[in-house]
JSON list of C-alpha atoms in Angstrom, two decimals:
[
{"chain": "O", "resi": 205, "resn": "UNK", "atom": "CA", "xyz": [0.00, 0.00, 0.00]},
{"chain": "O", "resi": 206, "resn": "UNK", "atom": "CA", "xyz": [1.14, 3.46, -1.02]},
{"chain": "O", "resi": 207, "resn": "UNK", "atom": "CA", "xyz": [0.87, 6.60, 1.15]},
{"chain": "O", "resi": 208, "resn": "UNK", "atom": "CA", "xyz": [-0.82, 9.25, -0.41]},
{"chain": "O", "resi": 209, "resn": "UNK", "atom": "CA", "xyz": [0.43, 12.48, 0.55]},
{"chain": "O", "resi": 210, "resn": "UNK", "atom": "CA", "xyz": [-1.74, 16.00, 0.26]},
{"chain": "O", "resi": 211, "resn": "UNK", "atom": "CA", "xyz": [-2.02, 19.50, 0.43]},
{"chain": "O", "resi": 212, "resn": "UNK", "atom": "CA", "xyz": [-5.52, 21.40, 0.57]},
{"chain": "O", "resi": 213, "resn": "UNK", "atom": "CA", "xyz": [-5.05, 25.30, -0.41]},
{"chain": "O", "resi": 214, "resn": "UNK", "atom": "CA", "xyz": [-7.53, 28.72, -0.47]},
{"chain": "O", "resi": 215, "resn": "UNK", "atom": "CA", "xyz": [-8.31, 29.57, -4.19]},
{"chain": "O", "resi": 216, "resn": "UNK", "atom": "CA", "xyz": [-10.15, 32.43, -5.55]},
{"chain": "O", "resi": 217, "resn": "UNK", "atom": "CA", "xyz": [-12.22, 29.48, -7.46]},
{"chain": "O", "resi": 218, "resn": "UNK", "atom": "CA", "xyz": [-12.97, 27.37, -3.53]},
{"chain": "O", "resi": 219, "resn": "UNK", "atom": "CA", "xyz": [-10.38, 25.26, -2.17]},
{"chain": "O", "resi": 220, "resn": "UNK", "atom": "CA", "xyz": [-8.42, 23.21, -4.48]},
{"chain": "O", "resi": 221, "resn": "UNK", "atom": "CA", "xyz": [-6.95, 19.55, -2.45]},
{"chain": "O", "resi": 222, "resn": "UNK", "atom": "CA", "xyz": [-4.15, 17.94, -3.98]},
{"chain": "O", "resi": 223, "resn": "UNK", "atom": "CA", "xyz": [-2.54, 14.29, -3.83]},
{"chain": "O", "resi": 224, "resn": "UNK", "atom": "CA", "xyz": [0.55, 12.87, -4.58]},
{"chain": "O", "resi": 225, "resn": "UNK", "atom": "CA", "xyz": [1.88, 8.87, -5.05]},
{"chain": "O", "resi": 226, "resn": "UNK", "atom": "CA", "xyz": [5.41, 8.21, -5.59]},
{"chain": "O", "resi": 227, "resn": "UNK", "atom": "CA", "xyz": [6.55, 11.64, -6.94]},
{"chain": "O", "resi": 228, "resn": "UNK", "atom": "CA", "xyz": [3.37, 11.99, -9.24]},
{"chain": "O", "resi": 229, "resn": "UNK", "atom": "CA", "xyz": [0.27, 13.65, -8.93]},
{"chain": "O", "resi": 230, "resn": "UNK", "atom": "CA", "xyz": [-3.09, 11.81, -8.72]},
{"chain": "O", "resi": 231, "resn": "UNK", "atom": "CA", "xyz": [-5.87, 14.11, -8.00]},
{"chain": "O", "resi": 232, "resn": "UNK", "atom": "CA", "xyz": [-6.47, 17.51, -8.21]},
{"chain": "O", "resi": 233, "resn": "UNK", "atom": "CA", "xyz": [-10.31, 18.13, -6.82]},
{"chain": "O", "resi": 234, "resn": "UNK", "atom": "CA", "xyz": [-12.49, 21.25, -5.53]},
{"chain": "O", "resi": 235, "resn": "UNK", "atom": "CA", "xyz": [-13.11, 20.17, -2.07]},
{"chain": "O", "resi": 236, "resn": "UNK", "atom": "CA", "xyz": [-15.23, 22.04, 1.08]},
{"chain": "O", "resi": 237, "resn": "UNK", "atom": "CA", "xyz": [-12.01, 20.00, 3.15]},
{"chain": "O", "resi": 238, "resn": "UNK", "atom": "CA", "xyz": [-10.11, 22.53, 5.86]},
{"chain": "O", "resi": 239, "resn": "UNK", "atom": "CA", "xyz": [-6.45, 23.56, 5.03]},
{"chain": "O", "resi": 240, "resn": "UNK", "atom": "CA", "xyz": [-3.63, 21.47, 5.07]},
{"chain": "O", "resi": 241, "resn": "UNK", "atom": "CA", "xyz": [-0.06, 22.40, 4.52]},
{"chain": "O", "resi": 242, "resn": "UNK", "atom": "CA", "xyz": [2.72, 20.46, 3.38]},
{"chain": "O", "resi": 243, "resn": "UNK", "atom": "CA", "xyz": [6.32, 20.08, 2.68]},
{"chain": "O", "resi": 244, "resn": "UNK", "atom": "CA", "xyz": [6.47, 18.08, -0.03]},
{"chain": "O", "resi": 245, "resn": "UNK", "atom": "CA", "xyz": [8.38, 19.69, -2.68]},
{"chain": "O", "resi": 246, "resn": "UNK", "atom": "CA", "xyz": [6.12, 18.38, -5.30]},
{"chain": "O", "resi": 247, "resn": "UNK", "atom": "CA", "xyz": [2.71, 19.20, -3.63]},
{"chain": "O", "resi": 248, "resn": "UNK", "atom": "CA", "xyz": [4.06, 22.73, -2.83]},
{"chain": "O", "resi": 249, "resn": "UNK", "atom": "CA", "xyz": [5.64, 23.09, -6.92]},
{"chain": "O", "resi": 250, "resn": "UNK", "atom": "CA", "xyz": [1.63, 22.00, -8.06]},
{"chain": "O", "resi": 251, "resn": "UNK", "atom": "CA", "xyz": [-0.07, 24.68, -5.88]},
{"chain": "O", "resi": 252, "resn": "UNK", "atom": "CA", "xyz": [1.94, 26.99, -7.32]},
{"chain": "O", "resi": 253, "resn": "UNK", "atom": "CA", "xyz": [1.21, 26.65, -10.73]},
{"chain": "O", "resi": 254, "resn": "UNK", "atom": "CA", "xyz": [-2.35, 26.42, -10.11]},
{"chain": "O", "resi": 255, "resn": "UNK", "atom": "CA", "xyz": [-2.34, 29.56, -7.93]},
{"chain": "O", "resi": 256, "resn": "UNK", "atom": "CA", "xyz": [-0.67, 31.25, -11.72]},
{"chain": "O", "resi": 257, "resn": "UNK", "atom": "CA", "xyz": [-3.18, 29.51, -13.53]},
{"chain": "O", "resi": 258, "resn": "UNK", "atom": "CA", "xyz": [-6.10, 30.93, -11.70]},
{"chain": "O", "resi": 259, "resn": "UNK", "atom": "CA", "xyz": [-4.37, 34.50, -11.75]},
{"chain": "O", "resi": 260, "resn": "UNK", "atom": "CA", "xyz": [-3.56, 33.68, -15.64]},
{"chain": "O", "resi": 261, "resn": "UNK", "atom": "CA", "xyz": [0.12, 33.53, -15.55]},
{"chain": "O", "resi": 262, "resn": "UNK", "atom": "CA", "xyz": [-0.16, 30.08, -16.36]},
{"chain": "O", "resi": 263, "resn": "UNK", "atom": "CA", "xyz": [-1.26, 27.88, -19.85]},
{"chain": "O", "resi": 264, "resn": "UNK", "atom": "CA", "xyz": [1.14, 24.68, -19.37]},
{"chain": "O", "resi": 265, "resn": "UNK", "atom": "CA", "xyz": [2.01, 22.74, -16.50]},
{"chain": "O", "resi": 266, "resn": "UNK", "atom": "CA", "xyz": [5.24, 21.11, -15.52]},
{"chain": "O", "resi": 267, "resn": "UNK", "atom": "CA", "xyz": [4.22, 18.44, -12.94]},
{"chain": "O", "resi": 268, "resn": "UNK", "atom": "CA", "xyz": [4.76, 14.88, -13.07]},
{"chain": "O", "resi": 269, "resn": "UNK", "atom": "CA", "xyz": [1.02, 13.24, -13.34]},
{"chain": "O", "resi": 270, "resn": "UNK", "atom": "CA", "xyz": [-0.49, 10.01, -13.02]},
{"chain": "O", "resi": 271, "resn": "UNK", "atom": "CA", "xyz": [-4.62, 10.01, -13.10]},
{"chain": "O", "resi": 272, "resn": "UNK", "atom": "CA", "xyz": [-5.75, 6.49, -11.85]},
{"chain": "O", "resi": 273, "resn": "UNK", "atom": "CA", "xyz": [-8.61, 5.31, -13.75]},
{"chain": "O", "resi": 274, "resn": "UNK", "atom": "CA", "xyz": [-9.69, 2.50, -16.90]},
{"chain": "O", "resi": 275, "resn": "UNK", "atom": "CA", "xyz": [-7.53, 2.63, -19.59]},
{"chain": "O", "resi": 276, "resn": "UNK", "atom": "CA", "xyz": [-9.96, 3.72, -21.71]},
{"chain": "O", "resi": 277, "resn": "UNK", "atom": "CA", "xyz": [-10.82, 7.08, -19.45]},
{"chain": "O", "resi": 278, "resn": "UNK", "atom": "CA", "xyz": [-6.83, 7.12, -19.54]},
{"chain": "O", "resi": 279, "resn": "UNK", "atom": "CA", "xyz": [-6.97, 7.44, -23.26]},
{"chain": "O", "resi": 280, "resn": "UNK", "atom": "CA", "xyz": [-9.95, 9.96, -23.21]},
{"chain": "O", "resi": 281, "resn": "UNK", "atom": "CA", "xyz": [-7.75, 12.22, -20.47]},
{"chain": "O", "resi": 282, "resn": "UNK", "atom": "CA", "xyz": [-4.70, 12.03, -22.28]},
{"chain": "O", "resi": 283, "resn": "UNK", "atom": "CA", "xyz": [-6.62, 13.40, -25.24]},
{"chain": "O", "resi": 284, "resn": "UNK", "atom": "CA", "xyz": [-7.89, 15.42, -23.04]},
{"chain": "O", "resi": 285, "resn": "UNK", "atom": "CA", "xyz": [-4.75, 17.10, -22.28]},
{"chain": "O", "resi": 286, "resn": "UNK", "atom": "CA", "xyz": [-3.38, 18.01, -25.83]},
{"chain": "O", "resi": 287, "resn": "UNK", "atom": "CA", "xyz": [-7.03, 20.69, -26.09]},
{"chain": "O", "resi": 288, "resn": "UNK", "atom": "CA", "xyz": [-4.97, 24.09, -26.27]},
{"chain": "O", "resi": 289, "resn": "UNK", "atom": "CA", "xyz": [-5.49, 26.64, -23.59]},
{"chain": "O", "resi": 290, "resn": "UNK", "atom": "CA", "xyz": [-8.40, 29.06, -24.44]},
{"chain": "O", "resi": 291, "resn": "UNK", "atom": "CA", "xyz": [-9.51, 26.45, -26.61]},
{"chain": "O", "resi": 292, "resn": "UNK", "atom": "CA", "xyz": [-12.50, 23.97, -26.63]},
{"chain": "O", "resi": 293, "resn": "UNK", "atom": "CA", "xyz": [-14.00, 20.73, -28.27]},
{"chain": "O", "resi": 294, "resn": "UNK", "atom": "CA", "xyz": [-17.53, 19.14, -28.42]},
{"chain": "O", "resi": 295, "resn": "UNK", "atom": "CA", "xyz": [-17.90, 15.74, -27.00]},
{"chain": "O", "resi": 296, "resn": "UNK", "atom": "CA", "xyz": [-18.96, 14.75, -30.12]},
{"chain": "O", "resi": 297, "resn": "UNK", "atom": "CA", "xyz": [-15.43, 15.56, -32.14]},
{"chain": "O", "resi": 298, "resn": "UNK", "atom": "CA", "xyz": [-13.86, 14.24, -29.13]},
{"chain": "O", "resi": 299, "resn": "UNK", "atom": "CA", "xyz": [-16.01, 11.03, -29.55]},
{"chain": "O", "resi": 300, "resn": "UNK", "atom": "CA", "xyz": [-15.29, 10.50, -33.18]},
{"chain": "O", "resi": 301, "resn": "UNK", "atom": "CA", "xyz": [-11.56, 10.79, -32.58]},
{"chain": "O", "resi": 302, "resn": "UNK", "atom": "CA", "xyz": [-11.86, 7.64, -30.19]},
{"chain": "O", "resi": 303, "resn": "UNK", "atom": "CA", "xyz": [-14.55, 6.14, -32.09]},
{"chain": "O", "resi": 304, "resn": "UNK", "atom": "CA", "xyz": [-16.74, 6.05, -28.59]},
{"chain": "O", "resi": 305, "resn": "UNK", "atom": "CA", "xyz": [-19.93, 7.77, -27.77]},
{"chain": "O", "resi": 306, "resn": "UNK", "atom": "CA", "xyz": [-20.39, 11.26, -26.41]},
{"chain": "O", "resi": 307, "resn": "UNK", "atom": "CA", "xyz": [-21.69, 9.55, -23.27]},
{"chain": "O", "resi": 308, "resn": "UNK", "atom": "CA", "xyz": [-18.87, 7.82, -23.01]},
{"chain": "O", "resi": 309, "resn": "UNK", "atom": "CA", "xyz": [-16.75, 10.87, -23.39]},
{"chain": "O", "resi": 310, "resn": "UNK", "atom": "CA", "xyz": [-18.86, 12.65, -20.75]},
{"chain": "O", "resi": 311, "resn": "UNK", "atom": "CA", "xyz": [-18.78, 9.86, -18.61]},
{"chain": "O", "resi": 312, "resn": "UNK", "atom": "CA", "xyz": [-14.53, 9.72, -18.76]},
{"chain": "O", "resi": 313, "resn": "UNK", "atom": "CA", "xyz": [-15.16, 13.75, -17.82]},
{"chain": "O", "resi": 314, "resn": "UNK", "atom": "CA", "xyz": [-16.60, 13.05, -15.10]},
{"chain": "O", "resi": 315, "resn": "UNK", "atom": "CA", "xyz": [-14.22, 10.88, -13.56]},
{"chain": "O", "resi": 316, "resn": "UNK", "atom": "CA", "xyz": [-11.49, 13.31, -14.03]},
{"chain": "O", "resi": 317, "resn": "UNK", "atom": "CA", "xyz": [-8.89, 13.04, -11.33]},
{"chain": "O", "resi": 318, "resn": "UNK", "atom": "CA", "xyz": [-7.06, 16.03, -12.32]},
{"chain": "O", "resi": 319, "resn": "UNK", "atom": "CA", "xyz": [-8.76, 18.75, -12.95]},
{"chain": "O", "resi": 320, "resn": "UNK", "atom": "CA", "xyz": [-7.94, 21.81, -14.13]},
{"chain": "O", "resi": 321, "resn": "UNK", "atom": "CA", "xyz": [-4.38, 20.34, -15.48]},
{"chain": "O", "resi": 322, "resn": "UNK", "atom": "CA", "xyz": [-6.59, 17.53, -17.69]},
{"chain": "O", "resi": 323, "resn": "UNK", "atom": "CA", "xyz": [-8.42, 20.20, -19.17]},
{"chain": "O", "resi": 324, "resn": "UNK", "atom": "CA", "xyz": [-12.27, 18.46, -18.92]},
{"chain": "O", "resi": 325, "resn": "UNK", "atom": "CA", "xyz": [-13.74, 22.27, -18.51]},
{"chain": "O", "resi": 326, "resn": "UNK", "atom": "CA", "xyz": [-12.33, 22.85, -22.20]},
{"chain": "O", "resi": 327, "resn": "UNK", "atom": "CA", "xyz": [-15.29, 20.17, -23.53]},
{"chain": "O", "resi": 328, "resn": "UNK", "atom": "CA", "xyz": [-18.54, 21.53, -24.43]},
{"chain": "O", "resi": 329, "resn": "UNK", "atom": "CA", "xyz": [-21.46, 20.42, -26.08]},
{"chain": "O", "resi": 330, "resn": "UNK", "atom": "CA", "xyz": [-21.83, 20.84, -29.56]},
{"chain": "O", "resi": 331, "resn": "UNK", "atom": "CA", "xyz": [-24.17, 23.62, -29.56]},
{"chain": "O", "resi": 332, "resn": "UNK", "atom": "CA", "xyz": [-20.95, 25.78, -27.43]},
{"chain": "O", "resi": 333, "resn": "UNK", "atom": "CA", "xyz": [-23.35, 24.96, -24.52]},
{"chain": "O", "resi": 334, "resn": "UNK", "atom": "CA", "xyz": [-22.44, 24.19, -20.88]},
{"chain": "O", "resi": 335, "resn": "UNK", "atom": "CA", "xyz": [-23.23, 20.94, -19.80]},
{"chain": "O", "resi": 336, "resn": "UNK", "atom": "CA", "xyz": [-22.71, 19.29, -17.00]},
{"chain": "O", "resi": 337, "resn": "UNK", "atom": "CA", "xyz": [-19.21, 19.32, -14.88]},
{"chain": "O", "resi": 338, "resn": "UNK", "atom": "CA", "xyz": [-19.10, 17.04, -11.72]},
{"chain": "O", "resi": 339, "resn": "UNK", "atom": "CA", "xyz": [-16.93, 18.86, -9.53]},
{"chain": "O", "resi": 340, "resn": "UNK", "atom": "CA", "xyz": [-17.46, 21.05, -7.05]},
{"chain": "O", "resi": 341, "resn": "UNK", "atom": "CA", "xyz": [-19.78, 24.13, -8.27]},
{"chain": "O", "resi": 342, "resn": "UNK", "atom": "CA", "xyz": [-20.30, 22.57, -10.82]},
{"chain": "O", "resi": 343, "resn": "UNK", "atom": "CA", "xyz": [-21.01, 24.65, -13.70]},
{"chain": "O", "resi": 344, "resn": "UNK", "atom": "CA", "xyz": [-19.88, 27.78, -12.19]},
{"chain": "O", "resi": 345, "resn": "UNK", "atom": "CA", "xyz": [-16.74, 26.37, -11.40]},
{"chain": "O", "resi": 346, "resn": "UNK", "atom": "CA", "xyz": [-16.73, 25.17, -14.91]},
{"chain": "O", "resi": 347, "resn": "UNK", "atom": "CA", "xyz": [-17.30, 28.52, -16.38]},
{"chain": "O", "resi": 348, "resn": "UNK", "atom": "CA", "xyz": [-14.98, 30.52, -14.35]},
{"chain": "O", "resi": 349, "resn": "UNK", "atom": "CA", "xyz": [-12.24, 28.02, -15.54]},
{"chain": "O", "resi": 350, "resn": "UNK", "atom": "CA", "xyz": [-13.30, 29.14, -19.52]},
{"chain": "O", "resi": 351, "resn": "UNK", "atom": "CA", "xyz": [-13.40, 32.85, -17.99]},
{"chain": "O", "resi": 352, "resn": "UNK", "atom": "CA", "xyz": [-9.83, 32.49, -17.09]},
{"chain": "O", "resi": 353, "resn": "UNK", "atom": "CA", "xyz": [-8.90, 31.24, -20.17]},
{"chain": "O", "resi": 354, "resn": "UNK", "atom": "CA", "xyz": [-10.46, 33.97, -22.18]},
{"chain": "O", "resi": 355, "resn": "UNK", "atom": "CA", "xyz": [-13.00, 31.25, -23.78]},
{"chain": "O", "resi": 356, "resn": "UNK", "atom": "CA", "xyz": [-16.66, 33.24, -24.63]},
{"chain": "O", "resi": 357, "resn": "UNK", "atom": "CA", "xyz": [-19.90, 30.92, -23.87]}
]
């Protein structure tokens, strides 16, 4: 068994907790958790280029990752993470890349473990419409992600 290690942070967008597994990191979620500091290089290296992102200093990320998940919602977040900053697909295009469904797409969204770095908020629906966006806040959250990124709904 591996010990996770974490860090929970204050964000303009909520609080943002993050986890790390043998010098990779596995989840980045919104969470209603209390603070938690830590002194893990790695953990401390990820806050910080969140903390730009959010203030829009940031487009790429330079952090060892390692979602856990299916391979096949391993395949949908690695596609995920090649969608350009300030730049969006439908589920649909997504789903015809991978020969899947839109569901399925959706569904692989959902179960994002690293938000914000696997770019989920970047997928809309095909009309340019908000749909849903599982974590915390849910849309909002999802829409003040595409704010800072310049991206009109």
């Amino acid at each position: 068994m591996y010990n996770y290690n974490e860090i929970t942070f204050k964000t303009s967008l909520g609080n943002i907790q993050l986890a790390s597994k043998n010098k990779e990191i596995v989840s980045i979620q919104f969470t209603t958790k209390n603070l938690k500091q830590s002194n893990l290089a790695l953990l401390n290296k990820a806050k910080k280029q969140i903390e730009e992102y959010i203030l829009g200093q940031r487009k790429l990320f330079d952090i060892k990752i390692n979602p856990e998940g299916t391979e096949f919602q391993k395949t949908v977040w690695k596609k995920l993470y090649t969608i350009p900053y300030g730049k969006t697909v439908s589920y649909l295009k997504l789903a015809n890349s991978l020969n899947t469904s839109p569901r399925a797409i959706g569904n692989a969204c959902g179960k994002n473990p690293l938000l914000i770095v696997i770019p989920c908020h970047r997928v809309l629906s095909i009309k340019k419409e908000l749909t849903g966006f599982s974590a915390l806040g849910g849309i909002i959250t999802k829409k003040k992600l595409l704010k800072i990124e310049n991206i009109k709904i």
